[in-house]
Short mmCIF file of C-alpha atoms (C1' of nucleotides) in Angstrom, two decimals:
data_model
loop_
_atom_site.label_atom_id
_atom_site.label_comp_id
_atom_site.label_asym_id
_atom_site.label_seq_id
_atom_site.Cartn_x
_atom_site.Cartn_y
_atom_site.Cartn_z
CA UNK A 1 0.00 0.00 0.00
CA UNK A 2 1.38 3.35 -0.95
CA UNK A 3 0.87 6.80 0.47
CA UNK A 4 -1.94 8.22 -1.67
CA UNK A 5 -0.75 11.75 -1.11
CA UNK A 6 2.64 10.84 -2.50
CA UNK A 7 1.02 9.02 -5.38
CA UNK A 8 -0.79 12.12 -6.54
CA UNK A 9 2.14 14.52 -5.99
CA UNK A 10 4.55 12.63 -8.25
CA UNK A 11 2.56 10.42 -10.56
CA UNK A 12 5.27 10.27 -13.22
CA UNK A 13 7.73 8.70 -10.81
CA UNK A 14 5.25 5.99 -9.89
CA UNK A 15 4.17 5.33 -13.46
CA UNK A 16 7.76 4.94 -14.53
CA UNK A 17 8.61 2.59 -11.67
CA UNK A 18 5.47 0.53 -11.97
CA UNK A 19 5.79 0.08 -15.70
CA UNK A 20 9.15 -1.55 -15.09
CA UNK A 21 7.39 -4.30 -13.20
CA UNK A 22 4.49 -4.60 -15.58
CA UNK A 23 3.23 -2.15 -18.19
CA UNK A 24 -0.42 -2.84 -17.37
CA UNK A 25 0.09 -1.41 -13.90
CA UNK A 26 0.07 2.09 -15.37
CA UNK A 27 -3.60 1.68 -16.22
CA UNK A 28 -4.35 0.54 -12.68
CA UNK A 29 -2.38 3.49 -11.37
CA UNK A 30 -4.33 5.97 -13.45
CA UNK A 31 -7.58 4.41 -12.33
CA UNK A 32 -6.47 4.86 -8.73
CA UNK A 33 -5.59 8.51 -9.29
CA UNK A 34 -8.98 9.12 -10.81
CA UNK A 35 -10.77 7.41 -7.95
CA UNK A 36 -8.69 9.40 -5.48
CA UNK A 37 -9.70 12.63 -7.19
CA UNK A 38 -13.38 11.69 -7.15
CA UNK A 39 -13.19 10.54 -3.58
CA UNK A 40 -11.66 13.81 -2.42
CA UNK A 41 -14.30 15.82 -4.24
CA UNK A 42 -17.16 13.91 -2.72
CA UNK A 43 -15.51 13.97 0.68
CA UNK A 44 -15.38 17.77 0.56
CA UNK A 45 -19.11 17.86 -0.16
CA UNK A 46 -19.88 15.40 2.60
CA UNK A 47 -17.71 17.26 5.11
CA UNK A 48 -19.52 20.44 4.31
CA UNK A 49 -22.91 18.85 4.91
CA UNK A 50 -21.70 17.19 8.08
CA UNK A 51 -20.62 20.59 9.34
CA UNK A 52 -24.04 21.99 8.58
CA UNK A 53 -25.64 19.10 10.41
CA UNK A 54 -23.45 19.69 13.46
CA UNK A 55 -24.18 23.41 13.41
CA UNK A 56 -27.92 22.81 13.38
CA UNK A 57 -27.70 20.33 16.23
CA UNK A 58 -25.66 22.79 18.28
CA UNK A 59 -28.09 25.57 17.54
CA UNK A 60 -31.00 23.44 18.79
CA UNK A 61 -29.06 22.73 21.96
CA UNK A 62 -28.66 26.46 22.50
CA UNK A 63 -32.27 27.43 21.76
CA UNK A 64 -34.15 24.83 23.74
CA UNK A 65 -36.64 27.36 25.15
CA UNK A 66 -37.68 28.70 21.77
CA UNK A 67 -40.08 25.98 20.60
CA UNK A 68 -40.84 27.47 17.19
CA UNK A 69 -37.20 27.92 16.37
CA UNK A 70 -36.42 24.36 17.43
CA UNK A 71 -39.15 22.98 15.19
CA UNK A 72 -37.85 24.90 12.20
CA UNK A 73 -34.31 23.78 12.87
CA UNK A 74 -35.36 20.15 13.26
CA UNK A 75 -36.95 20.24 9.84
CA UNK A 76 -33.80 21.78 8.44
CA UNK A 77 -31.78 19.04 10.09
CA UNK A 78 -33.92 16.34 8.52
CA UNK A 79 -33.43 17.91 5.11
CA UNK A 80 -29.68 18.04 5.51
CA UNK A 81 -29.64 14.44 6.64
CA UNK A 82 -31.45 13.16 3.59
CA UNK A 83 -29.03 14.97 1.31
CA UNK A 84 -26.10 13.77 3.34
CA UNK A 85 -27.24 10.15 3.31
CA UNK A 86 -27.08 10.10 -0.46
CA UNK A 87 -23.65 11.67 -0.65
CA UNK A 88 -22.27 9.48 2.11
CA UNK A 89 -23.34 6.42 0.21
CA UNK A 90 -21.32 7.58 -2.75
CA UNK A 91 -18.43 8.53 -0.52
CA UNK A 92 -18.29 5.11 1.09
CA UNK A 93 -18.58 3.43 -2.26
CA UNK A 94 -15.68 5.38 -3.72
CA UNK A 95 -13.52 4.92 -0.64
CA UNK A 96 -13.93 1.16 -0.76
CA UNK A 97 -13.20 1.06 -4.46
CA UNK A 98 -10.12 3.20 -4.00
CA UNK A 99 -8.68 1.12 -1.18
CA UNK A 100 -9.46 -2.14 -2.93
CA UNK A 101 -7.62 -0.95 -6.05
CA UNK A 102 -4.72 0.55 -4.11
CA UNK A 103 -4.19 -2.77 -2.35
CA UNK A 104 -3.41 -4.33 -5.72
CA UNK A 105 -0.56 -1.95 -6.45
CA UNK A 106 2.80 -3.65 -5.85
CA UNK A 107 5.77 -2.05 -4.14
CA UNK A 108 8.15 0.25 -5.99
CA UNK A 109 11.48 -1.46 -6.59
CA UNK A 110 14.91 -0.08 -5.67
CA UNK A 111 17.06 1.57 -8.31
CA UNK A 112 19.57 -1.25 -7.94
CA UNK A 113 17.04 -3.84 -9.14
CA UNK A 114 17.80 -4.94 -12.72
CA UNK A 115 15.11 -4.49 -15.34
CA UNK A 116 13.70 -7.54 -17.05
CA UNK A 117 10.56 -9.49 -17.72
CA UNK A 118 11.36 -12.84 -16.14
CA UNK A 119 13.88 -14.84 -14.14
CA UNK A 120 16.30 -15.02 -17.06
CA UNK A 121 17.11 -11.35 -16.38
CA UNK A 122 18.02 -11.91 -12.73
CA UNK A 123 21.54 -10.85 -11.97
CA UNK A 124 24.03 -13.26 -10.49
CA UNK A 125 25.80 -11.64 -7.55
CA UNK A 126 28.09 -14.38 -6.33
CA UNK A 127 28.77 -18.10 -6.24
CA UNK A 128 30.00 -20.21 -3.36
CA UNK A 129 31.41 -23.73 -3.33
CA UNK A 130 32.20 -26.12 -6.11
CA UNK A 131 29.13 -27.63 -7.72
CA UNK A 132 29.68 -31.36 -8.20
CA UNK A 133 29.14 -32.52 -11.73
CA UNK A 134 28.84 -36.29 -11.73
CA UNK A 135 26.34 -38.03 -13.89
CA UNK A 136 25.81 -40.96 -11.53
CA UNK A 137 24.13 -38.78 -8.89
CA UNK A 138 20.50 -39.87 -8.57
CA UNK A 139 17.62 -37.44 -8.00
CA UNK A 140 16.90 -36.95 -4.30
CA UNK A 141 13.57 -38.78 -4.51
CA UNK A 142 15.15 -41.95 -5.84
CA UNK A 143 17.75 -41.97 -3.12
CA UNK A 144 15.14 -41.09 -0.51
CA UNK A 145 12.90 -43.96 -1.54
CA UNK A 146 15.80 -46.37 -1.68
CA UNK A 147 16.95 -45.40 1.79
CA UNK A 148 13.41 -45.74 3.08
CA UNK A 149 13.21 -42.19 4.36
CA UNK A 150 10.58 -40.84 1.91
CA UNK A 151 7.16 -42.41 1.46
CA UNK A 152 5.34 -40.67 -1.36
CA UNK A 153 2.48 -43.19 -1.76
CA UNK A 154 1.43 -43.02 1.85
CA UNK A 155 1.62 -39.24 1.80
CA UNK A 156 -0.94 -39.29 -0.99
CA UNK A 157 -3.04 -41.85 0.86
CA UNK A 158 -3.21 -39.72 4.00
CA UNK A 159 -3.67 -36.37 2.25
CA UNK A 160 -3.17 -35.92 -1.48
CA UNK A 161 -0.37 -35.42 -3.98
CA UNK A 162 2.44 -33.09 -2.93
CA UNK A 163 2.29 -34.42 0.63
CA UNK A 164 5.11 -36.68 1.69
CA UNK A 165 5.81 -38.84 4.71
CA UNK A 166 9.32 -38.65 6.16
CA UNK A 167 10.31 -41.63 8.22
CA UNK A 168 13.21 -42.81 10.32
CA UNK A 169 16.38 -40.93 9.41
CA UNK A 170 14.37 -38.72 7.07
CA UNK A 171 12.31 -37.39 9.96
CA UNK A 172 15.40 -37.11 12.13
CA UNK A 173 17.34 -35.21 9.48
CA UNK A 174 14.43 -32.81 9.08
CA UNK A 175 14.42 -32.20 12.83
CA UNK A 176 18.21 -31.88 12.96
CA UNK A 177 18.08 -29.22 10.25
CA UNK A 178 15.37 -27.34 12.13
CA UNK A 179 17.41 -27.30 15.32
CA UNK A 180 20.67 -26.46 13.61
CA UNK A 181 19.15 -23.52 11.77
CA UNK A 182 17.35 -22.16 14.85
CA UNK A 183 20.49 -22.49 16.96
CA UNK A 184 22.50 -20.70 14.32
CA UNK A 185 19.96 -17.87 14.12
CA UNK A 186 20.11 -17.51 17.90
CA UNK A 187 23.85 -16.82 17.72
CA UNK A 188 23.06 -13.97 15.32
CA UNK A 189 20.69 -12.37 17.81
CA UNK A 190 17.37 -13.51 16.41
CA UNK A 191 14.77 -14.12 19.09
CA UNK A 192 13.04 -17.44 18.67
CA UNK A 193 9.27 -17.32 18.31
CA UNK A 194 6.68 -20.06 18.02
CA UNK A 195 3.71 -18.27 16.51
CA UNK A 196 0.19 -19.38 15.62
CA UNK A 197 0.19 -21.16 12.26
CA UNK A 198 -3.38 -20.12 11.51
CA UNK A 199 -3.61 -16.41 10.81
CA UNK A 200 -6.49 -14.06 10.14
CA UNK A 201 -7.30 -11.97 7.12
CA UNK A 202 -5.88 -8.75 8.53
CA UNK A 203 -2.54 -10.44 9.04
CA UNK A 204 -2.53 -11.84 5.51
CA UNK A 205 -3.43 -8.45 4.08
CA UNK A 206 -0.82 -6.74 6.22
CA UNK A 207 2.10 -8.61 4.71
CA UNK A 208 0.67 -8.45 1.19
CA UNK A 209 -0.55 -12.00 0.56
CA UNK A 210 -4.09 -10.67 0.29
CA UNK A 211 -6.08 -9.53 -1.55
CA UNK A 212 -4.12 -10.30 -4.69
CA UNK A 213 -3.11 -13.89 -4.06
CA UNK A 214 -6.26 -15.27 -2.48
CA UNK A 215 -6.50 -18.78 -3.89
CA UNK A 216 -2.87 -19.61 -3.26
CA UNK A 217 -3.63 -20.39 0.37
CA UNK A 218 -5.59 -22.88 2.41
CA UNK A 219 -8.39 -21.36 4.41
CA UNK A 220 -10.64 -22.75 7.07
CA UNK A 221 -14.23 -23.17 6.14
CA UNK A 222 -16.59 -20.86 8.03
CA UNK A 223 -13.65 -19.25 9.74
CA UNK A 224 -11.63 -16.19 8.94
CA UNK A 225 -8.41 -18.09 9.31
CA UNK A 226 -5.77 -19.08 6.77
CA UNK A 227 -2.98 -21.63 7.11
CA UNK A 228 0.10 -19.44 7.02
CA UNK A 229 2.06 -19.85 3.77
CA UNK A 230 5.18 -18.56 5.58
CA UNK A 231 6.10 -17.48 9.09
CA UNK A 232 6.66 -14.02 7.62
CA UNK A 233 2.94 -13.48 8.17
CA UNK A 234 2.66 -14.13 11.92
CA UNK A 235 6.13 -12.74 12.71
CA UNK A 236 5.67 -9.41 10.96
CA UNK A 237 2.16 -9.05 12.31
CA UNK A 238 3.37 -9.48 15.88
CA UNK A 239 3.82 -5.71 15.91
CA UNK A 240 0.78 -4.67 13.87
CA UNK A 241 -0.64 -1.33 15.08
CA UNK A 242 2.32 -0.66 17.34
CA UNK A 243 4.88 2.10 17.75
CA UNK A 244 8.17 0.37 18.55
CA UNK A 245 10.62 2.26 20.79
CA UNK A 246 13.73 3.24 18.85
CA UNK A 247 16.09 1.44 21.22
CA UNK A 248 14.38 -1.87 20.43
CA UNK A 249 15.28 -1.61 16.75
CA UNK A 250 16.24 -3.61 14.87
CA UNK A 251 13.78 -6.24 16.07
CA UNK A 252 15.05 -9.65 14.97
CA UNK A 253 12.92 -12.78 15.04
CA UNK A 254 13.34 -16.33 13.87
CA UNK A 255 10.80 -19.11 13.86
CA UNK A 256 10.32 -22.63 12.75
CA UNK A 257 6.87 -23.23 11.27
CA UNK A 258 5.23 -25.55 8.82
CA UNK A 259 4.09 -23.63 5.73
CA UNK A 260 1.09 -24.38 3.56
CA UNK A 261 0.62 -23.46 -0.08
CA UNK A 262 -1.88 -24.62 -2.65
CA UNK A 263 0.62 -24.31 -5.54
CA UNK A 264 -2.36 -23.59 -7.73
CA UNK A 265 -0.38 -22.25 -10.68
CA UNK A 266 2.30 -24.95 -10.58
CA UNK A 267 0.33 -27.90 -11.90
CA UNK A 268 3.12 -29.59 -13.80
CA UNK A 269 6.16 -28.18 -12.00
CA UNK A 270 8.37 -30.35 -9.81
CA UNK A 271 5.83 -33.11 -9.52
CA UNK A 272 8.47 -35.53 -8.33
CA UNK A 273 10.38 -35.23 -5.12
CA UNK A 274 9.96 -32.86 -2.22
CA UNK A 275 10.94 -29.59 -3.87
CA UNK A 276 7.37 -28.35 -4.20
CA UNK A 277 5.03 -29.53 -1.48
CA UNK A 278 1.71 -28.29 -0.13
CA UNK A 279 3.17 -28.54 3.36
CA UNK A 280 6.81 -27.84 4.11
CA UNK A 281 8.94 -26.76 7.02
CA UNK A 282 10.85 -23.54 7.06
CA UNK A 283 12.94 -21.39 9.36
CA UNK A 284 12.09 -17.76 8.76
CA UNK A 285 14.16 -14.73 9.67
CA UNK A 286 12.37 -11.40 10.13
CA UNK A 287 13.72 -7.96 10.90
CA UNK A 288 11.97 -4.72 11.70
CA UNK A 289 14.31 -1.77 11.25
CA UNK A 290 14.58 1.98 11.03
CA UNK A 291 14.68 3.55 7.58
CA UNK A 292 18.37 4.39 7.87
CA UNK A 293 19.58 0.90 8.68
CA UNK A 294 17.27 -1.18 6.53
CA UNK A 295 19.65 -1.58 3.61
CA UNK A 296 22.48 -2.74 5.82
CA UNK A 297 20.20 -5.07 7.79
CA UNK A 298 18.94 -6.61 4.55
CA UNK A 299 22.46 -7.38 3.43
CA UNK A 300 23.25 -8.90 6.81
CA UNK A 301 20.13 -11.01 6.91
CA UNK A 302 21.02 -12.39 3.50
CA UNK A 303 24.49 -13.22 4.77
CA UNK A 304 22.96 -14.96 7.78
CA UNK A 305 21.01 -17.20 5.41
CA UNK A 306 24.10 -17.77 3.27
CA UNK A 307 26.04 -18.82 6.31
CA UNK A 308 23.70 -21.77 6.85
CA UNK A 309 24.49 -23.06 3.37
CA UNK A 310 28.19 -22.51 3.95
CA UNK A 311 28.14 -24.40 7.24
CA UNK A 312 26.28 -27.22 5.53
CA UNK A 313 28.87 -27.02 2.74
CA UNK A 314 26.24 -26.81 0.05
CA UNK A 315 27.28 -24.97 -3.13
CA UNK A 316 24.98 -22.08 -3.96
CA UNK A 317 24.70 -18.88 -5.85
CA UNK A 318 23.16 -15.57 -4.96
CA UNK A 319 21.03 -13.66 -7.45
CA UNK A 320 19.39 -10.28 -7.41
CA UNK A 321 15.85 -10.62 -8.72
CA UNK A 322 14.83 -8.45 -11.66
CA UNK A 323 11.74 -6.25 -11.88
CA UNK A 324 9.69 -8.97 -13.54
CA UNK A 325 10.52 -11.71 -11.04
CA UNK A 326 10.54 -9.87 -7.72
CA UNK A 327 7.65 -10.41 -5.31
CA UNK A 328 4.63 -8.13 -4.98
CA UNK A 329 5.57 -6.52 -1.66
CA UNK A 330 9.34 -6.40 -2.09
CA UNK A 331 11.48 -3.47 -3.18
CA UNK A 332 14.65 -5.54 -3.37
CA UNK A 333 15.19 -9.28 -3.17
CA UNK A 334 18.09 -11.72 -3.21
CA UNK A 335 17.47 -15.37 -3.97
CA UNK A 336 19.83 -18.04 -2.74
CA UNK A 337 19.90 -21.03 -5.02
CA UNK A 338 21.42 -24.32 -3.97
CA UNK A 339 23.09 -26.72 -6.37
CA UNK A 340 21.18 -29.85 -7.43
CA UNK A 341 23.61 -32.23 -9.18
CA UNK A 342 20.89 -34.49 -10.61
CA UNK A 343 19.28 -31.52 -12.34
CA UNK A 344 22.62 -29.90 -13.09
CA UNK A 345 21.23 -26.61 -11.91
CA UNK A 346 20.70 -24.24 -9.00
CA UNK A 347 17.29 -24.17 -7.32
CA UNK A 348 15.83 -21.53 -5.01
CA UNK A 349 16.21 -22.32 -1.33
CA UNK A 350 15.88 -18.88 0.23
CA UNK A 351 14.43 -15.54 -0.70
CA UNK A 352 15.62 -12.51 1.25
CA UNK A 353 13.55 -9.39 0.71
CA UNK A 354 13.49 -5.82 1.86
CA UNK A 355 9.94 -4.47 1.82
CA UNK A 356 10.77 -0.90 2.71
CA UNK A 357 7.72 0.67 4.34
CA UNK A 358 5.28 -1.25 2.13
CA UNK A 359 4.26 -3.84 4.72
CA UNK A 360 4.63 -1.31 7.53
CA UNK A 361 1.94 0.85 5.94
CA UNK A 362 -0.42 -2.07 5.64
CA UNK A 363 0.31 -3.31 9.15
CA UNK A 364 0.69 0.15 10.68
CA UNK A 365 4.01 -0.45 12.40
CA UNK A 366 5.85 2.75 13.33
CA UNK A 367 8.80 4.07 15.28
CA UNK A 368 10.00 7.48 16.38
CA UNK A 369 13.41 8.35 14.86
CA UNK A 370 13.71 10.99 17.59
CA UNK A 371 11.62 11.38 20.74
CA UNK A 372 10.21 14.66 19.41
CA UNK A 373 9.37 13.36 15.96
CA UNK A 374 6.06 12.07 14.79
CA UNK A 375 6.00 8.30 14.45
CA UNK A 376 6.92 7.08 10.99
CA UNK A 377 6.75 3.73 9.30
CA UNK A 378 9.42 1.13 9.94
CA UNK A 379 11.02 -1.01 7.28
CA UNK A 380 10.49 -4.77 7.27
CA UNK A 381 12.85 -7.42 5.98
CA UNK A 382 12.63 -11.17 5.86
CA UNK A 383 14.18 -14.26 4.38
CA UNK A 384 14.14 -17.99 4.67
CA UNK A 385 16.93 -19.35 6.72
CA UNK A 386 16.25 -21.87 5.14
CA UNK A 387 13.51 -23.93 3.53
CA UNK A 388 14.11 -27.22 5.30
CA UNK A 389 12.63 -29.70 2.79
CA UNK A 390 14.71 -28.28 -0.02
CA UNK A 391 17.79 -28.34 2.18
CA UNK A 392 17.18 -32.01 2.89
CA UNK A 393 16.75 -32.70 -0.82
CA UNK A 394 19.99 -30.84 -1.57
CA UNK A 395 21.84 -32.89 1.04
CA UNK A 396 20.53 -36.13 -0.47
CA UNK A 397 22.14 -35.15 -3.75
CA UNK A 398 25.26 -33.26 -2.74
CA UNK A 399 26.21 -35.76 -0.04
CA UNK A 400 25.25 -38.83 -2.04
CA UNK A 401 27.87 -41.58 -2.40
CA UNK A 402 28.30 -43.83 -5.37
CA UNK A 403 26.90 -46.72 -3.29
CA UNK A 404 23.63 -44.80 -2.96
CA UNK A 405 24.10 -43.89 0.70
CA UNK A 406 24.17 -40.32 2.01
CA UNK A 407 26.82 -38.80 4.25
CA UNK A 408 25.67 -36.58 7.10
CA UNK A 409 27.02 -33.00 6.95
CA UNK A 410 29.47 -32.37 9.78
CA UNK A 411 27.41 -29.68 11.48
CA UNK A 412 24.40 -32.01 11.70
CA UNK A 413 26.17 -35.01 13.17
CA UNK A 414 25.90 -33.66 16.70
CA UNK A 415 22.14 -33.40 16.24
CA UNK A 416 21.93 -37.03 15.15
CA UNK A 417 23.79 -38.80 17.91
CA UNK A 418 27.01 -38.67 15.94
CA UNK A 419 25.64 -40.50 12.89
CA UNK A 420 27.92 -40.02 9.88
CA UNK A 421 25.96 -41.75 7.16
CA UNK A 422 22.41 -42.66 6.20
CA UNK A 423 22.30 -46.09 4.61
"C1'" G B 1 -20.50 -25.11 25.91
"C1'" G B 2 -23.30 -22.46 30.39
"C1'" A B 3 -23.51 -17.91 33.82
"C1'" G B 4 -21.81 -13.06 34.87
"C1'" A B 5 -18.64 -8.47 34.28
"C1'" G B 6 -16.37 -5.31 31.02
"C1'" G B 7 -14.00 -2.81 26.41
"C1'" U B 8 -12.96 5.44 26.78
"C1'" G B 9 -6.54 9.11 24.55
"C1'" G B 10 0.75 6.31 25.72
"C1'" C B 11 -1.22 4.42 30.74
"C1'" U B 12 -4.78 4.82 35.10
"C1'" G B 13 -9.63 6.46 35.11
"C1'" A B 14 -14.33 9.98 35.12
"C1'" G B 15 -18.21 10.76 32.01
"C1'" U B 16 -25.79 7.79 31.06
"C1'" G B 17 -28.70 12.38 25.14
"C1'" G B 18 -26.71 18.69 23.63
"C1'" U B 19 -20.96 23.77 23.91
"C1'" C B 20 -17.22 16.23 25.03
"C1'" G B 21 -11.88 14.97 21.15
"C1'" A B 22 -13.61 13.95 25.90
"C1'" A B 23 -12.44 15.80 33.46
"C1'" A B 24 -8.51 14.37 36.69
"C1'" G B 25 -3.96 11.93 37.59
"C1'" C B 26 0.43 9.63 35.67
"C1'" G B 27 3.78 9.68 31.75
"C1'" G B 28 6.05 12.57 27.48
"C1'" C B 29 7.85 17.32 25.56
"C1'" A B 30 9.29 22.68 26.22
"C1'" U B 31 10.67 26.70 29.23
"C1'" C B 32 11.84 28.50 34.03
"C1'" C B 33 13.76 27.82 38.96
"C1'" U B 34 16.91 25.64 42.97
"C1'" G B 35 24.85 25.28 43.52
"C1'" C B 36 24.57 19.04 41.35
"C1'" U B 37 20.75 15.26 42.21
"C1'" A B 38 15.86 14.85 44.00
"C1'" A B 39 11.85 18.03 44.01
"C1'" G B 40 9.02 22.35 42.11
"C1'" A B 41 6.43 26.12 38.61
"C1'" U B 42 4.15 27.21 33.98
"C1'" G B 43 2.78 25.78 29.33
"C1'" U B 44 2.15 21.96 25.90
"C1'" U B 45 0.92 17.00 24.52
"C1'" G B 46 -3.78 11.65 20.11
"C1'" U B 47 -4.51 9.46 15.13
"C1'" A B 48 -6.26 9.71 10.19
"C1'" G B 49 -8.30 12.28 5.99
"C1'" G B 50 -9.63 16.92 3.35
"C1'" G B 51 -9.08 22.32 2.29
"C1'" U B 52 -5.78 26.68 2.16
"C1'" C B 53 -0.23 27.29 0.92
"C1'" A B 54 5.06 26.78 -4.22
"C1'" A B 55 6.27 24.01 0.26
"C1'" A B 56 6.62 23.80 5.46
"C1'" A B 57 4.56 26.21 9.51
"C1'" G B 58 0.06 28.08 10.63
"C1'" C B 59 -5.08 28.33 10.08
"C1'" U B 60 -9.46 25.56 9.13
"C1'" C B 61 -13.06 21.47 8.29
"C1'" U B 62 -14.38 16.24 8.94
"C1'" A B 63 -14.01 11.50 11.20
"C1'" C B 64 -12.52 8.43 15.30
"C1'" C B 65 -14.55 6.62 22.95
"C1'" G B 66 -13.74 -2.33 20.50
"C1'" A B 67 -16.25 -3.09 15.11
"C1'" G B 68 -20.66 -2.57 12.22
"C1'" G B 69 -25.74 -1.11 11.93
"C1'" G B 70 -30.16 1.56 14.15
"C1'" U B 71 -33.10 5.53 16.95
"C1'" U B 72 -32.61 11.15 17.15
"C1'" C B 73 -32.11 17.73 14.77
"C1'" G B 74 -28.05 15.85 18.11
"C1'" A B 75 -24.97 9.46 20.64
"C1'" A B 76 -18.92 7.88 24.36
"C1'" U B 77 -23.94 7.94 26.61
"C1'" C B 78 -30.16 4.59 24.25
"C1'" C B 79 -31.29 -0.11 20.97
"C1'" C B 80 -29.50 -4.42 17.82
"C1'" U B 81 -25.58 -7.66 15.80
"C1'" C B 82 -20.63 -9.14 15.95
"C1'" C B 83 -15.54 -9.31 17.96
"C1'" C B 84 -12.37 -9.30 22.09
"C1'" U B 85 -10.90 -9.43 27.44
"C1'" C B 86 -11.75 -10.99 32.53
"C1'" U B 87 -14.22 -14.15 36.52
"C1'" C B 88 -16.92 -18.66 37.84
"C1'" C B 89 -18.82 -23.59 36.23
"C1'" G B 90 -18.47 -27.68 32.74
"C1'" C B 91 -15.42 -30.29 29.10
"C1'" C B 92 -10.64 -31.32 27.23
"C1'" A B 93 -4.55 -32.20 25.05
#
RNA sequence: GGAGAGGUGGCUGAGUGGUCGAAAGCGGCAUCCUGCUAAGAUGUUGUAGGGUCAAAAGCUCUACCGAGGGUUCGAAUCCCUCCCUCUCCGCCA
C-alpha cells in the first residue's frame, strides 16, 4: 500500500517505476488517481454537509426554550440528513473502491534492481562452493525412496499429492536441520518465536498476501483463518498497530513453522520429489528496522542465510531478482539457489527481501526516529533461513555416495547422535 | 458449551442524550527555577483524511470513545448484531 498523497504529488515517478514491473500497472495506477480525485471531491461535499448538520444540532441545543425555532431547525436538520445520506453512500462506495484498487498496487522497486521481464534477467551476484558434476548422482527422490526415508504413496493416501511422509532418518534429518538452523539464528541475535500457524485476514493483508493472491492459500471453512504460507505473516504481524521504541530496533525474530501453499499455478512443476510440497517446514528470519539501517540489515540477513548453506557445505549462488521476477511486496530481493547435481542446476532455497515501508503501511508499524518526531513507518525485511525440505533434498544429492548412501554433513552429526551416514 | 462483568486518549480512570476529542492523575515534551541530584512552577501534549499554501509552519473542516448497523435535529452515553478481554462452572490435550 502506498501513500496516496505521495502518489498524486509525483505520478510520473510511480508510473515509470510501476511500468518496469508490468506495463499494465500504469492503467491501474491511473484508475487509482482518478478514484482518489473523485473521492476527495465527494468527501469535501460530505464534510460540508456534516458541518451543517453539526451546526444545526448545536443551535438546537442552545435554543431549547424557543419551541418554534427548534421545530424549524429540526426540519432543516432532517433535510440536511437526507441529502447527506445520499452523498455518504457515494463517498463510502468510492472509498472502498479506492482502497481495494490501491491494495493491488505492488511495491516500488529499488534503483539497484535490474530491469527484465522474467527470471532469465536476474543478476548473479556471487557463487559459493564447487558444484559437483557427476552423472551418476541420482535425484533426491530416488535416493530417498531407496533409503526408506521418503514415502510418497502413503503421503498421498493420508492427504493428497504433494504431501510426503518422512520416516526414520528422514524425519530425524528434518528435525536436525530445524534445530541447527534455529540455533544458528540464535547466535546472530534472532529471538526465537513459536507463533500461531493459523492467521487471520488482517494479518494476511498486512504482509501483502491478500487480496491479490487469495487462492494460493488454504483457508478454514466458516472461519476467517488461513494456514500461514510462511512465518513471515505471523512474525511481521506481531507488531501490527504498534509504535516500537527506537532502542528496540532492529527487532530480529526467527521461527520454525510448517508452511502451507496450494501451488495452484504450478500444476506440472516439480511433480516428483519434495521440492514443491503443499506442506513444508521452514525457518524464517524477520527484521523490523529503522529507515536508515534497513539496507544494511537486509544485506546482513542475507548473509545470515548464506552462512547456513556454507556451514552445511552446500554450493549455492546468490542472485538479485529483476523487476519482472521480484515479489509483490518487495522493493529488493536476493534469492539463494542451492546446487542440485541431478538436475545440473541451481534451485531456489531462500528468498531474502526488503519491503521498505510497504508492509509497515499495511500493518501500521511505526517508530520514532527521535523522541520529538512524529512516528513514521518502519522497514520490514525477511528471508528464509532456510527452507528445510529443499535443504534435505539438496543434502541427499550433494552428499550422495556412489553406493547410494548419504553422508551426514558435519554440522548435523551432533544433532543425530554422531551419525555419519544414512544407509 | 453455560452464567456473569467489562472494552474510553501512551497508561490509570471519570463521564448515562446537547458547547465532550472527551475531566482528573500519571507519563512525554518545552521553558523557568533551585549550587549538582531529587523536588518544584508554567505551558504543551492523540490518530487519520480533506481544504488553504510553491512548500513547510500556521489556520481551518471532517471522522474516530472495541467493530458494524439503528433511533434522534443531536450518541462515548439509548437499541441491535458481531468481535475481544476478565471471573466462575463444565469439558478437554
